[in-house]
Coordinates of C-alpha atoms in Angstrom, one line a residue:
Chain W
X5 CA 100.0 114.8 120.8
X6 CA 101.3 111.4 121.8
X7 CA 99.2 108.3 121.3
X8 CA 100.2 105.2 123.2
X9 CA 101.5 102.2 121.3
X10 CA 101.5 98.5 122.2
X11 CA 103.8 95.6 121.6
X12 CA 107.6 95.5 121.1
X13 CA 108.1 93.7 124.4
X14 CA 110.8 91.3 123.0
X15 CA 112.8 94.0 121.3
X16 CA 112.6 96.2 124.4
X17 CA 113.8 93.4 126.6
X18 CA 116.7 92.7 124.3
X19 CA 117.5 96.3 124.1
X20 CA 117.7 96.5 127.9
X21 CA 120.0 93.4 127.9
X22 CA 122.2 95.0 125.4
X23 CA 122.3 98.2 127.4
X24 CA 123.3 96.3 130.5
X25 CA 126.0 94.6 128.6
X26 CA 127.3 97.9 127.3
X27 CA 127.5 99.1 130.9
X28 CA 129.3 96.1 132.3
X29 CA 132.6 96.7 130.4
X30 CA 135.5 94.2 130.1
X31 CA 137.2 94.9 133.4
X32 CA 135.9 94.4 136.9
X33 CA 132.8 96.3 137.8
X34 CA 133.3 99.6 139.7
X35 CA 131.8 99.4 143.2
X36 CA 129.4 102.1 144.2
X37 CA 131.7 103.0 147.1
X38 CA 134.5 103.7 144.7
X39 CA 132.2 106.0 142.7
X40 CA 131.0 107.7 145.8
X41 CA 134.5 108.4 147.2
X42 CA 136.5 109.0 144.0
X43 CA 133.9 110.9 141.9
X44 CA 132.7 113.2 144.7
X45 CA 132.1 116.2 142.5
X46 CA 129.9 114.2 140.1
X47 CA 128.0 112.8 143.1
X48 CA 127.4 116.3 144.3
X49 CA 125.9 117.3 141.0
X50 CA 123.6 114.3 140.9
X51 CA 122.5 115.0 144.5
X52 CA 122.0 118.7 143.9
X53 CA 120.0 118.3 140.7
X54 CA 118.2 115.2 142.0
X55 CA 117.3 117.4 145.0
X56 CA 118.1 114.5 147.3
X57 CA 121.1 114.3 149.6
X58 CA 122.4 110.7 149.8
X59 CA 125.9 110.1 148.4
X60 CA 125.3 106.3 148.5
X61 CA 122.2 106.4 146.4
X62 CA 123.7 109.0 144.0
X63 CA 126.7 106.6 143.4
X64 CA 124.4 103.7 142.7
X65 CA 122.2 105.8 140.4
X66 CA 125.3 106.9 138.5
X67 CA 126.4 103.4 137.9
X68 CA 123.0 102.3 136.9
X69 CA 122.8 105.2 134.5
X70 CA 126.2 104.4 133.0
X71 CA 127.4 107.9 133.9
X72 CA 124.4 109.7 132.4
X73 CA 123.9 112.5 134.9
X74 CA 120.4 113.4 133.9
X75 CA 119.4 109.7 134.0
X76 CA 120.9 109.4 137.4
X77 CA 119.1 112.6 138.5
X78 CA 115.8 111.1 137.3
X79 CA 116.4 107.9 139.2
X80 CA 116.9 109.9 142.4
X81 CA 113.8 112.0 141.7
X82 CA 111.7 108.9 141.2
X83 CA 113.1 107.2 144.2
X84 CA 112.2 110.1 146.5
X85 CA 108.6 109.9 145.6
X86 CA 108.5 106.4 147.2
X87 CA 109.5 107.7 150.6
X88 CA 107.4 109.5 153.3
X89 CA 108.6 112.9 154.5
X90 CA 109.2 112.9 158.2
X91 CA 109.4 116.7 158.4
X92 CA 111.7 119.7 157.9
X93 CA 115.1 120.2 159.3
X94 CA 116.2 123.2 161.3
X95 CA 117.7 125.7 158.8
X96 CA 121.3 124.9 158.1
X97 CA 123.8 127.2 159.8
X98 CA 126.5 127.4 157.1
X99 CA 128.9 129.4 159.3
X100 CA 128.6 127.1 162.4
X101 CA 131.3 124.6 161.6
X102 CA 134.7 125.6 160.2
X103 CA 134.7 125.3 156.5
X104 CA 137.2 123.1 154.7
X105 CA 137.4 125.8 152.0
X106 CA 136.6 129.4 152.4
X107 CA 137.8 132.1 150.1
X108 CA 136.9 135.7 149.4
X109 CA 137.6 137.7 146.3
X110 CA 136.7 141.0 148.1
X111 CA 138.9 141.0 151.2
X112 CA 142.4 139.8 151.4
X113 CA 142.6 139.7 155.2
X114 CA 139.4 138.5 156.7
X115 CA 138.8 136.9 160.1
X116 CA 139.5 133.2 159.9
X117 CA 141.7 133.7 156.8
X118 CA 141.5 132.5 153.2
X119 CA 141.6 128.7 153.2
X120 CA 141.9 127.1 149.8
X121 CA 140.8 123.6 150.9
X122 CA 140.6 120.9 148.2
X123 CA 140.4 122.9 145.0
X124 CA 141.1 122.5 141.3
X125 CA 142.1 126.2 141.3
X126 CA 145.8 126.7 140.6
X127 CA 146.2 123.2 139.1
X128 CA 148.0 123.2 135.8
X129 CA 145.2 121.4 133.9
X130 CA 147.7 119.0 132.4
X131 CA 146.4 115.6 131.7
X132 CA 148.3 113.0 133.9
X133 CA 148.8 109.3 133.4
X134 CA 148.9 108.6 137.1
X135 CA 147.0 110.1 140.0
X136 CA 149.3 110.5 142.9
X137 CA 147.9 110.9 146.4
X138 CA 150.3 113.0 148.4
X139 CA 149.7 113.5 152.1
X140 CA 149.0 117.1 153.0
X141 CA 151.3 118.2 155.8
X142 CA 149.0 118.2 158.8
X143 CA 149.4 121.4 160.8
X144 CA 149.3 121.2 164.5
X145 CA 146.4 118.8 165.1
X146 CA 145.7 120.5 168.4
X147 CA 144.8 123.8 166.7
X148 CA 141.6 125.3 168.1
X149 CA 138.6 125.9 166.0
X150 CA 138.9 129.1 164.0
X151 CA 135.8 131.2 163.7
X152 CA 135.0 132.1 160.1
X153 CA 132.3 134.8 160.2
X154 CA 130.4 135.5 157.0
X155 CA 131.8 138.3 154.9
X156 CA 128.4 139.7 154.5
X157 CA 128.0 140.0 158.3
X158 CA 131.2 142.0 158.4
X159 CA 130.0 144.4 155.7
X160 CA 126.6 144.5 157.4
X161 CA 128.1 146.2 160.5
X162 CA 128.4 149.4 158.6
X163 CA 125.2 148.9 156.7
X164 CA 127.1 148.9 153.4
X165 CA 125.3 145.8 152.3
X166 CA 121.6 145.1 152.4
X167 CA 120.6 143.1 155.5
X168 CA 119.4 139.6 155.4
X169 CA 116.6 140.5 157.8
X170 CA 115.0 143.8 156.9
X171 CA 113.1 145.8 159.5
X172 CA 110.0 143.9 160.7
X173 CA 111.3 140.6 159.5
X174 CA 109.1 137.7 160.6
X175 CA 110.9 134.6 159.2
X176 CA 108.1 133.7 156.7
X177 CA 107.3 130.1 156.1
X178 CA 108.8 129.2 152.6
X179 CA 106.5 127.6 150.0
X180 CA 107.6 124.2 148.7
X181 CA 107.7 123.8 145.0
X182 CA 107.6 120.1 145.3
X183 CA 104.2 120.3 147.0
X184 CA 102.5 123.4 145.6
X185 CA 101.7 124.4 142.1
X186 CA 104.1 126.8 140.4
X187 CA 102.7 130.3 140.3
X188 CA 104.5 133.4 139.0
X189 CA 105.8 135.7 140.4
X190 CA 107.6 133.6 143.0
X191 CA 109.0 134.6 146.3
X192 CA 112.8 134.7 146.5
X193 CA 112.7 131.6 148.7
X194 CA 110.8 129.6 146.0
X195 CA 113.3 130.9 143.4
X196 CA 116.2 129.7 145.4
X197 CA 114.6 126.2 145.8
X198 CA 114.1 126.1 142.0
X199 CA 117.7 127.3 141.3
X200 CA 119.2 124.8 143.9
X201 CA 117.7 121.9 141.9
X202 CA 118.3 123.6 138.5
X203 CA 120.7 122.4 135.8
X204 CA 124.3 123.4 136.4
X205 CA 125.0 124.0 132.8
X206 CA 121.9 126.1 132.3
X207 CA 122.6 128.3 135.3
X208 CA 126.2 128.6 134.4
X209 CA 125.3 129.9 131.0
X210 CA 122.7 132.3 132.4
X211 CA 125.2 133.5 135.1
X212 CA 127.8 134.0 132.3
X213 CA 125.3 136.0 130.3
X214 CA 124.8 138.5 133.1
X215 CA 128.6 139.0 133.2
X216 CA 128.7 139.7 129.5
X217 CA 126.1 142.4 129.7
X218 CA 122.8 140.7 129.5
X219 CA 121.5 142.0 132.8
X220 CA 124.6 143.5 134.3
X221 CA 124.9 143.1 138.0
X222 CA 128.6 143.9 138.7
X223 CA 129.3 140.8 140.8
X224 CA 132.2 140.1 143.3
X225 CA 132.5 136.7 144.9
X226 CA 132.2 138.0 148.4
X227 CA 132.7 134.5 149.8
X228 CA 132.7 130.9 148.7
X229 CA 132.7 128.2 151.3
X230 CA 132.7 124.4 151.2
X231 CA 132.3 122.3 154.2
X232 CA 130.2 120.0 156.3
X233 CA 127.4 121.4 158.3
X234 CA 125.4 119.6 161.0
X235 CA 121.8 118.8 160.2
X236 CA 119.3 119.0 163.1
X237 CA 115.8 117.8 163.0
X238 CA 113.0 118.2 165.5
X239 CA 111.1 115.0 165.6
X240 CA 107.6 115.4 166.9
X241 CA 107.9 112.5 169.2
X242 CA 111.0 113.9 170.8
X243 CA 109.9 117.5 171.1
X244 CA 113.3 119.0 170.7
X245 CA 115.8 119.1 167.9
X246 CA 118.5 116.4 167.6
X247 CA 121.6 116.3 165.4
X248 CA 121.0 113.6 162.8
X249 CA 124.3 113.8 160.9
X250 CA 126.4 116.0 158.7
X251 CA 126.2 117.0 155.1
X252 CA 128.6 118.7 152.8
X253 CA 127.4 121.9 151.2
X254 CA 128.7 124.8 149.1
X255 CA 127.7 128.3 149.9
X256 CA 128.3 131.4 147.8
X257 CA 127.7 135.0 148.7
X258 CA 127.8 137.3 145.6
X259 CA 128.1 141.0 146.3
X260 CA 126.7 143.3 143.7
X261 CA 126.7 147.0 143.0
X262 CA 123.6 149.0 143.6
X263 CA 123.3 152.7 143.0
X264 CA 120.4 153.2 145.4
X265 CA 116.9 154.5 144.8
X266 CA 114.6 157.2 146.2
X267 CA 114.0 155.0 149.3
X268 CA 117.3 153.2 149.6
X269 CA 120.8 154.6 150.0
X270 CA 123.5 153.2 147.6
X271 CA 124.7 149.9 149.0
X272 CA 125.9 146.5 148.0
X273 CA 123.2 144.0 147.2
X274 CA 123.4 140.3 147.4
X275 CA 122.9 137.1 145.4
X276 CA 123.0 133.8 147.2
X277 CA 123.9 130.3 146.2
X278 CA 123.7 127.1 148.3
X279 CA 124.0 123.6 146.9
X280 CA 124.5 120.1 148.2
X281 CA 128.0 118.7 148.1
X282 CA 131.0 120.3 146.4
X283 CA 129.4 122.4 143.8
X284 CA 131.3 125.7 143.6
X285 CA 130.5 126.4 140.0
X286 CA 126.8 125.8 140.5
X287 CA 126.7 127.8 143.8
X288 CA 128.4 130.8 142.0
X289 CA 126.1 130.5 139.0
X290 CA 123.1 130.3 141.3
X291 CA 124.0 133.4 143.2
X292 CA 124.5 135.4 139.9
X293 CA 121.1 134.3 138.7
X294 CA 119.5 134.9 142.0
X295 CA 120.7 138.5 142.0
X296 CA 119.7 139.0 138.3
X297 CA 116.2 137.7 139.2
X298 CA 115.8 140.5 141.8
X299 CA 115.8 143.1 139.1
X300 CA 112.2 144.1 139.8
X301 CA 112.9 144.5 143.6
X302 CA 115.6 147.1 142.8
X303 CA 113.7 148.7 140.0
X304 CA 116.3 147.7 137.4
X305 CA 115.4 147.5 133.7
X306 CA 114.4 144.0 132.8
X307 CA 115.8 143.4 129.3
X308 CA 117.7 140.1 129.5
X309 CA 116.9 136.4 129.8
X310 CA 118.5 136.0 133.2
X311 CA 116.2 138.6 134.6
X312 CA 113.0 136.9 133.3
X313 CA 111.8 134.8 136.2
X314 CA 109.4 132.6 134.2
X315 CA 111.9 132.0 131.5
X316 CA 114.7 131.0 133.9
X317 CA 112.7 129.0 136.4
X318 CA 110.5 127.1 133.9
X319 CA 113.5 126.0 132.0
X320 CA 116.1 125.4 134.8
X321 CA 114.8 121.9 135.7
X322 CA 116.7 119.4 133.6
X323 CA 114.4 116.5 134.3
X324 CA 111.5 118.5 132.9
X325 CA 113.7 119.7 130.0
X326 CA 115.0 116.3 129.0
X327 CA 111.6 114.7 129.4
X328 CA 110.1 117.1 126.9
X329 CA 112.9 117.1 124.5
X330 CA 113.5 113.3 124.6
X331 CA 109.8 112.4 124.4
X332 CA 110.0 113.4 120.8
X333 CA 111.8 110.1 120.0
X334 CA 108.9 108.0 121.3
X335 CA 106.5 106.6 118.7
X336 CA 104.4 109.5 117.4
X337 CA 102.9 107.4 114.6
X338 CA 99.3 108.4 115.0
X339 CA 100.2 112.0 115.5
X340 CA 102.5 111.9 112.5
X341 CA 99.9 110.0 110.4
X342 CA 97.4 112.8 111.1
X343 CA 100.0 115.4 110.0
X344 CA 100.7 113.3 106.9
X345 CA 97.0 113.2 106.0
X346 CA 96.7 116.9 106.5
X347 CA 99.8 117.7 104.6
X348 CA 98.7 115.5 101.6
X349 CA 95.3 117.2 101.6
X350 CA 96.9 120.6 101.7
X351 CA 99.2 119.7 98.9
X352 CA 96.3 118.4 96.9
X353 CA 94.4 121.6 97.4
X354 CA 97.6 123.5 96.5
X355 CA 97.9 121.5 93.3
X356 CA 94.3 122.0 92.4
X357 CA 94.5 125.7 93.1
X358 CA 97.6 126.0 90.9
X359 CA 96.0 124.0 88.1
X360 CA 93.0 126.2 88.3
X361 CA 95.2 129.3 88.2
X362 CA 97.2 127.9 85.3
X363 CA 94.0 127.2 83.4
X364 CA 92.7 130.6 84.1
X365 CA 96.0 132.1 83.0
X366 CA 96.2 130.2 79.8
X367 CA 92.6 131.0 79.1
X368 CA 93.4 134.7 79.6
X369 CA 96.4 134.4 77.4
X370 CA 94.4 132.7 74.7
X371 CA 91.8 135.4 74.8
X372 CA 94.5 138.1 74.7
X373 CA 96.1 136.4 71.7
X374 CA 92.7 136.2 69.9
X375 CA 92.2 139.9 70.7
X376 CA 95.6 140.6 69.3
X377 CA 94.9 138.7 66.1
X378 CA 91.6 140.5 65.7
X379 CA 93.3 143.8 66.1
X380 CA 96.0 143.0 63.6
X381 CA 93.4 141.6 61.2
X382 CA 91.5 144.9 61.5
X383 CA 94.7 146.8 61.1
Chain H
X27 CA 117.1 135.2 179.4
X28 CA 119.3 132.3 180.6
X29 CA 116.4 129.9 180.5
X30 CA 115.8 130.0 176.7
X31 CA 119.4 130.0 175.9
X32 CA 119.0 126.3 175.3
X33 CA 117.0 126.6 172.2
X34 CA 118.9 127.8 169.2
X35 CA 118.0 131.2 167.7
X36 CA 116.8 129.5 164.5
X37 CA 113.7 128.2 166.2
X38 CA 110.4 129.7 164.8
X39 CA 109.3 132.7 166.7
X40 CA 106.4 130.7 168.2
X41 CA 105.7 131.2 171.9
X42 CA 109.0 130.1 173.2
X43 CA 108.2 128.4 176.4
X44 CA 111.6 127.0 177.6
X45 CA 111.6 123.3 177.4
X46 CA 111.0 121.6 180.7
X47 CA 114.3 121.9 182.7
X48 CA 116.0 118.5 183.1
X49 CA 115.5 118.5 186.9
X50 CA 111.7 118.5 186.7
X51 CA 111.6 115.6 184.3
X52 CA 111.5 112.0 185.6
X53 CA 114.4 111.1 187.9
X54 CA 117.5 110.3 186.0
X55 CA 116.1 111.6 182.7
X56 CA 119.0 113.1 180.7
X57 CA 118.8 116.8 179.9
X58 CA 118.1 118.0 176.3
X59 CA 121.7 119.1 176.0
X60 CA 122.8 115.6 177.0
X61 CA 120.4 114.0 174.6
X62 CA 121.6 116.2 171.8
X63 CA 125.2 115.3 172.6
X64 CA 124.6 111.6 172.6
X65 CA 122.4 111.7 169.5
X66 CA 125.2 113.6 167.7
X67 CA 127.8 111.1 168.7
X68 CA 125.6 108.1 167.7
X69 CA 124.6 109.7 164.4
X70 CA 128.1 110.5 163.4
X71 CA 129.6 107.2 164.5
X72 CA 130.8 104.7 161.8
X73 CA 128.3 101.9 161.5
X74 CA 130.9 99.2 161.9
X75 CA 132.1 100.5 165.3
X76 CA 128.5 100.9 166.5
X77 CA 127.6 97.4 165.5
X78 CA 130.7 96.0 167.1
X79 CA 130.0 97.8 170.3
X80 CA 126.4 96.4 170.4
X81 CA 127.4 92.9 169.5
X82 CA 129.9 92.8 172.3
X83 CA 127.5 94.4 174.8
X84 CA 127.5 92.4 178.0
X85 CA 124.0 91.0 179.1
X86 CA 122.2 92.6 176.2
X87 CA 118.6 93.4 177.0
X88 CA 115.6 92.1 175.1
X89 CA 115.0 94.4 172.2
X90 CA 111.7 95.0 170.5
X91 CA 111.4 97.3 167.5
X92 CA 108.4 99.5 168.0
X93 CA 108.9 101.3 164.7
X94 CA 111.2 100.8 161.8
X95 CA 114.0 101.0 161.1
X96 CA 112.3 102.8 158.3
X97 CA 113.5 105.1 155.5
X98 CA 112.1 108.5 154.8
X99 CA 112.9 112.1 153.9
X100 CA 113.5 115.3 155.6
X101 CA 113.3 118.6 153.7
X102 CA 116.5 120.4 154.3
X103 CA 116.2 124.2 154.7
X104 CA 118.7 126.9 154.3
X105 CA 118.5 130.6 154.9
X106 CA 118.7 133.2 152.1
X107 CA 122.2 134.8 152.4
X108 CA 122.9 132.6 155.4
X109 CA 120.7 134.3 157.9
X110 CA 117.6 135.6 156.1
X111 CA 114.4 133.9 155.0
X112 CA 114.2 130.1 155.1
X113 CA 114.1 128.3 151.8
X114 CA 113.8 124.6 150.8
X115 CA 117.2 123.5 149.6
X116 CA 116.2 119.9 148.8
X117 CA 115.5 116.7 150.6
X118 CA 117.8 114.2 152.3
X119 CA 117.2 110.6 153.1
X120 CA 116.9 109.7 156.7
X121 CA 116.4 106.5 158.6
X122 CA 114.6 106.3 161.9
X123 CA 114.0 103.6 164.5
X124 CA 112.2 103.4 167.9
X125 CA 113.0 100.5 170.1
X126 CA 111.8 99.1 173.4
X127 CA 114.3 97.4 175.6
X128 CA 113.4 95.3 178.6
X129 CA 115.7 94.8 181.5
X130 CA 114.9 91.2 182.7
X131 CA 116.4 91.7 186.1
X132 CA 114.8 95.0 187.0
X133 CA 111.7 94.3 184.9
X134 CA 111.9 97.9 183.5
X135 CA 111.1 99.1 180.0
X136 CA 112.9 101.9 178.2
X137 CA 112.3 103.3 174.7
X138 CA 114.9 104.8 172.5
X139 CA 114.7 106.7 169.3
X140 CA 117.2 107.5 166.6
X141 CA 117.2 109.5 163.4
X142 CA 120.2 109.1 161.2
X143 CA 120.9 110.9 157.9
X144 CA 121.1 108.5 154.9
X145 CA 119.7 105.1 154.1
X146 CA 121.2 103.1 157.0
X147 CA 118.6 100.9 158.7
X148 CA 121.2 99.1 160.8
X149 CA 122.8 102.3 162.0
X150 CA 119.4 103.8 163.1
X151 CA 118.5 100.5 164.8
X152 CA 121.7 100.3 166.9
X153 CA 121.6 104.0 167.7
X154 CA 118.1 103.6 169.0
X155 CA 119.1 100.7 171.2
X156 CA 121.9 102.8 172.7
X157 CA 119.5 105.7 173.1
X158 CA 117.2 103.4 175.1
X159 CA 120.1 102.1 177.2
X160 CA 121.0 105.7 178.0
X161 CA 117.6 106.0 179.7
X162 CA 118.1 102.8 181.7
X163 CA 120.3 102.0 184.7
X164 CA 123.1 101.2 182.2
X165 CA 123.5 104.8 181.3
X166 CA 126.9 105.2 183.0
X167 CA 128.3 102.3 181.1
X168 CA 126.9 103.5 177.8
X169 CA 128.5 106.9 178.4
X170 CA 131.9 105.5 179.4
X171 CA 132.1 102.6 176.9
X172 CA 130.2 104.0 173.9
X173 CA 129.6 107.7 173.9
X174 CA 133.0 108.9 175.3
X175 CA 135.3 106.8 173.1
X176 CA 133.3 107.6 170.0
X177 CA 133.2 111.2 170.9
X178 CA 136.9 111.3 171.4
X179 CA 137.6 109.5 168.1
X180 CA 135.3 111.9 166.3
X181 CA 137.0 114.9 167.9
X182 CA 140.4 113.6 166.9
X183 CA 139.3 113.0 163.3
X184 CA 137.7 116.4 163.2
X185 CA 141.0 118.0 164.5
X186 CA 142.9 116.1 161.9
X187 CA 140.7 117.3 159.1
X188 CA 140.7 120.8 160.4
X189 CA 144.5 120.7 160.5
X190 CA 144.8 119.5 157.0
X191 CA 142.4 122.2 155.8
X192 CA 144.3 124.7 157.8
X193 CA 147.5 123.8 155.9
X194 CA 145.9 125.4 152.8
X195 CA 145.6 128.7 154.5
X196 CA 146.8 131.2 152.0
X197 CA 148.2 134.7 152.3
X198 CA 147.9 136.4 148.9
X199 CA 149.7 139.6 148.6
X200 CA 148.9 142.3 146.1
X201 CA 151.7 142.9 143.7
X202 CA 152.4 146.6 143.9
X203 CA 153.2 148.3 140.5
X204 CA 156.7 149.6 139.6
X205 CA 158.4 149.7 143.0
X206 CA 157.9 146.1 144.1
X207 CA 161.5 144.9 144.4
X208 CA 162.2 141.2 144.8
X209 CA 163.1 141.5 148.5
X210 CA 160.4 144.0 149.2
X211 CA 157.4 141.7 149.3
X212 CA 155.0 143.9 151.1
X213 CA 151.6 142.8 152.0
X214 CA 150.3 146.2 151.0
X215 CA 146.9 146.5 149.5

């Protein structure tokens, strides 16, 4: 238990001044625009885990947090609580706009082609002194939009993969974890919301664990795409949906083996990942964990951490996790004092018990010796 | 069938009465398609260009902010697997504004509304003004001087980005075992 403390104002103010000084460095300050534009992947992570899409705010939060991702995430989470919610967007259509990056590990030749986009894949991972900015050769700028259908839709034609919309699908209203209490078991929609804002490192490790045999799901990266999608919103006063801008998202379709059951024929099953910004690792991890968490749905044995919904979802949120871990460093004096008193009492009782035992033992020994003496005397 | 083609297929399955056709609305009222088009152009426009266009606008009308510009959030939804159940992906900041413009000469009032992704009060403010102007007698000029040039610039930029991305189109070929000679690069599976 934590009991509040008072005082320390001066030391705290000085500590904050010292912190600000540590963050100011010796060279010119970095502008938030520079952070936003040159640290795009980091910005994406802060937005995804902060569950708030706003690259400008994420950049400012990162600067204020001196690069501490979780601190920046916490800043965004706190900020969002100060704003009213105008409503809910039209669901994003991730295949509507041509993606900047779109790859598939399952089909070599797919409609729209494999487009690498801006990727770290195939770089040599050699640390460089300078960062050159070569100009990519612009292909014919007049080129028409190329349709990039989802790989899962292609497989869906032959019913080789489970459909997104089963028979009798009614487009259920998703529950919102930020507004309703967490109750297990969750719907898949709620799980996806929790995973989308979950910690990248945690999900990466869990996803990795499923590959290493802790909840095997035999995954293939059916498709990974990164690109901007249009966001539309139906404002009540307008009465129809209007485009309000674009946002960059990463989408991952994981295709997994499924042997079938009494009711269902063998077919591929799916795990899905969708995150704000350029978050390929996170989207892939999310889709692995999403599939692992569907174990019950497919009647799979649940033996691994990644298949345990409550374990995964109640530990994926890094604001909660860091809050509980880091609160340990706050003054727990009263609490600790209580423990100290208890421990001293326990030790006193222990000593007393031991003394008593020792006394009894020596008493017994003495009696035994006397007995011995008597016997020898008689003998 | 042709009537409800306007609304996207992602709309909730509620009674889908087709929105009032543009003709039956008040005279000169732009259609929903048109309003979506102009909203898209205004929302995607760079703030500097929009501001400049508004500052140089000849005979600017009197502008009164009825609401905002104010910051808020929208919950962004995705669909499981791309097309399945909706789920809440996370929130996004959005700025909205509603303005009333008064044409001194004609003595007419027009309101305009804008929603813009991000925390950009100036952007939402100017976009709302142009939206109001689009409902006024100045509509043709807004279309020719603001919407069309911005739309073209956006299309060009989009084409450039697409072309750059297209330059990374890759054609992996599977390396066949044993018989793959150097000049026998077959695209075989």
